[in-house]
Amino acid sequence: MGESYIISIDFGTTYSGYAFSLTSREEEVDPHVKFWGEEVGLETPKTPTCILFDEHQQFVSFGYKAKNTYLKTSGKDGRAMFFFDCFKMSLYDKKVPTDLTIKAANGREMKALK
């Protein structure tokens, strides 16, 4: 028999995580879980649902790393970045047009979809 691919993504309001398994149909499922938080002394299957972009709207990091990088970046550099946290509920039960903009923690806005 062929391979079985099982992928699970939990995109939560506060925390997110994922796991996957690649097995043949005869084998028992052996999940591989991504653990987060090593940089802050944790080992957890979930990371904060937050994302950081630089001043050019290029992806920098996600989760604990995004939160720590943003909190450590101050002054002009911090104001130029786009840090989004707890944004999932602002999208809930809405039609998402292609030109939707979302507001970062520092008040700057960028398009939600590219």
CSV table of C-alpha atoms in Angstrom, one decimal:
chain,number,residue,atom,x,y,z
A,1,MET,CA,0.0,0.0,0.0
A,2,GLY,CA,1.0,3.6,-0.4
A,3,GLU,CA,2.1,6.3,2.0
A,4,SER,CA,-0.4,8.0,4.3
A,5,TYR,CA,0.1,11.7,5.0
A,6,ILE,CA,-1.6,13.2,8.0
A,7,ILE,CA,-1.2,16.9,8.7
A,8,SER,CA,-2.8,18.8,11.6
A,9,ILE,CA,-2.6,22.6,11.9
A,10,ASP,CA,-4.1,24.5,14.9
A,11,PHE,CA,-4.2,28.1,14.0
A,12,GLY,CA,-5.5,29.5,17.3
A,13,THR,CA,-6.5,32.9,18.5
A,14,THR,CA,-3.8,32.9,21.1
A,15,TYR,CA,-1.5,30.0,20.3
A,16,SER,CA,-0.8,27.9,17.2
A,17,GLY,CA,0.9,24.6,16.5
A,18,TYR,CA,1.2,21.8,14.0
A,19,ALA,CA,2.0,18.1,13.7
A,20,PHE,CA,2.3,15.6,10.9
A,21,SER,CA,2.8,11.9,10.2
A,22,LEU,CA,4.1,10.1,7.1
A,23,THR,CA,3.5,6.4,7.4
A,24,SER,CA,2.3,3.5,5.2
A,25,ARG,CA,-1.2,2.4,5.8
A,26,GLU,CA,0.0,-0.8,7.6
A,27,GLU,CA,2.1,1.1,10.2
A,28,GLU,CA,0.9,2.8,13.3
A,29,VAL,CA,0.6,6.6,13.1
A,30,ASP,CA,3.9,8.1,14.4
A,31,PRO,CA,3.2,11.9,14.8
A,32,HIS,CA,6.0,14.4,14.6
A,33,VAL,CA,5.1,17.5,16.6
A,34,LYS,CA,6.9,20.8,16.2
A,35,PHE,CA,8.1,22.1,19.6
A,36,TRP,CA,8.5,25.8,20.1
A,37,GLY,CA,10.0,28.2,22.6
A,38,GLU,CA,13.6,27.0,23.0
A,39,GLU,CA,14.8,30.6,22.7
A,40,VAL,CA,12.8,31.5,25.8
A,41,GLY,CA,13.5,28.4,27.9
A,42,LEU,CA,10.4,26.5,26.9
A,43,GLU,CA,9.5,23.3,25.0
A,44,THR,CA,5.9,23.5,24.1
A,45,PRO,CA,3.8,22.2,21.1
A,46,LYS,CA,2.2,25.7,20.8
A,47,THR,CA,3.6,29.1,20.1
A,48,PRO,CA,1.9,32.5,20.3
A,49,THR,CA,-0.1,33.3,17.2
A,50,CYS,CA,1.8,36.4,16.3
A,51,ILE,CA,3.9,37.4,13.3
A,52,LEU,CA,6.5,40.0,12.6
A,53,PHE,CA,7.4,41.8,9.3
A,54,ASP,CA,10.1,44.3,8.7
A,55,GLU,CA,9.7,47.8,7.4
A,56,HIS,CA,9.5,46.5,3.8
A,57,GLN,CA,6.7,44.1,4.8
A,58,GLN,CA,8.9,41.1,4.5
A,59,PHE,CA,8.4,38.2,6.9
A,60,VAL,CA,10.8,38.1,9.8
A,61,SER,CA,9.5,35.6,12.3
A,62,PHE,CA,6.5,33.9,13.9
A,63,GLY,CA,5.5,33.0,17.4
A,64,TYR,CA,7.9,33.3,20.4
A,65,LYS,CA,10.7,34.5,18.2
A,66,ALA,CA,8.5,37.3,16.6
A,67,LYS,CA,7.3,38.4,20.0
A,68,ASN,CA,10.8,38.5,21.5
A,69,THR,CA,12.3,40.3,18.5
A,70,TYR,CA,9.6,42.9,18.5
A,71,LEU,CA,9.8,43.5,22.3
A,72,LYS,CA,13.7,43.9,22.1
A,73,THR,CA,13.5,46.3,19.1
A,74,SER,CA,12.9,49.8,20.3
A,75,GLY,CA,12.8,53.4,18.9
A,76,LYS,CA,12.7,54.1,15.2
A,77,ASP,CA,13.4,50.5,14.3
A,78,GLY,CA,10.5,49.1,16.3
A,79,ARG,CA,8.1,51.7,14.9
A,80,ALA,CA,9.1,50.7,11.4
A,81,MET,CA,8.1,47.1,11.9
A,82,PHE,CA,4.7,45.4,11.6
A,83,PHE,CA,3.9,43.1,14.6
A,84,PHE,CA,0.5,41.4,14.5
A,85,ASP,CA,-0.8,39.7,17.6
A,86,CYS,CA,-4.4,38.5,18.5
A,87,PHE,CA,-5.6,39.3,14.9
A,88,LYS,CA,-7.5,36.1,14.2
A,89,MET,CA,-10.8,37.3,15.9
A,90,SER,CA,-10.7,40.5,13.9
A,91,LEU,CA,-11.1,38.3,10.8
A,92,TYR,CA,-13.8,36.1,12.3
A,93,ASP,CA,-17.2,36.0,10.5
A,94,LYS,CA,-16.1,38.5,7.8
A,95,LYS,CA,-15.7,38.4,4.1
A,96,VAL,CA,-12.0,39.0,3.5
A,97,PRO,CA,-11.6,41.1,0.4
A,98,THR,CA,-8.2,41.1,-1.4
A,99,ASP,CA,-7.6,44.7,-0.4
A,100,LEU,CA,-8.2,44.1,3.3
A,101,THR,CA,-5.7,46.0,5.6
A,102,ILE,CA,-4.9,45.0,9.1
A,103,LYS,CA,-3.5,47.2,11.9
A,104,ALA,CA,-0.2,46.2,13.6
A,105,ALA,CA,0.4,46.7,17.3
A,106,ASN,CA,2.1,50.1,16.7
A,107,GLY,CA,-0.8,51.3,14.5
A,108,ARG,CA,0.8,50.8,11.1
A,109,GLU,CA,-1.3,49.1,8.5
A,110,MET,CA,-0.5,46.7,5.8
A,111,LYS,CA,-2.5,44.6,3.3
A,112,ALA,CA,-3.5,41.2,4.8
A,113,LEU,CA,-3.2,39.4,1.5
A,114,LYS,CA,-0.4,39.6,-1.1
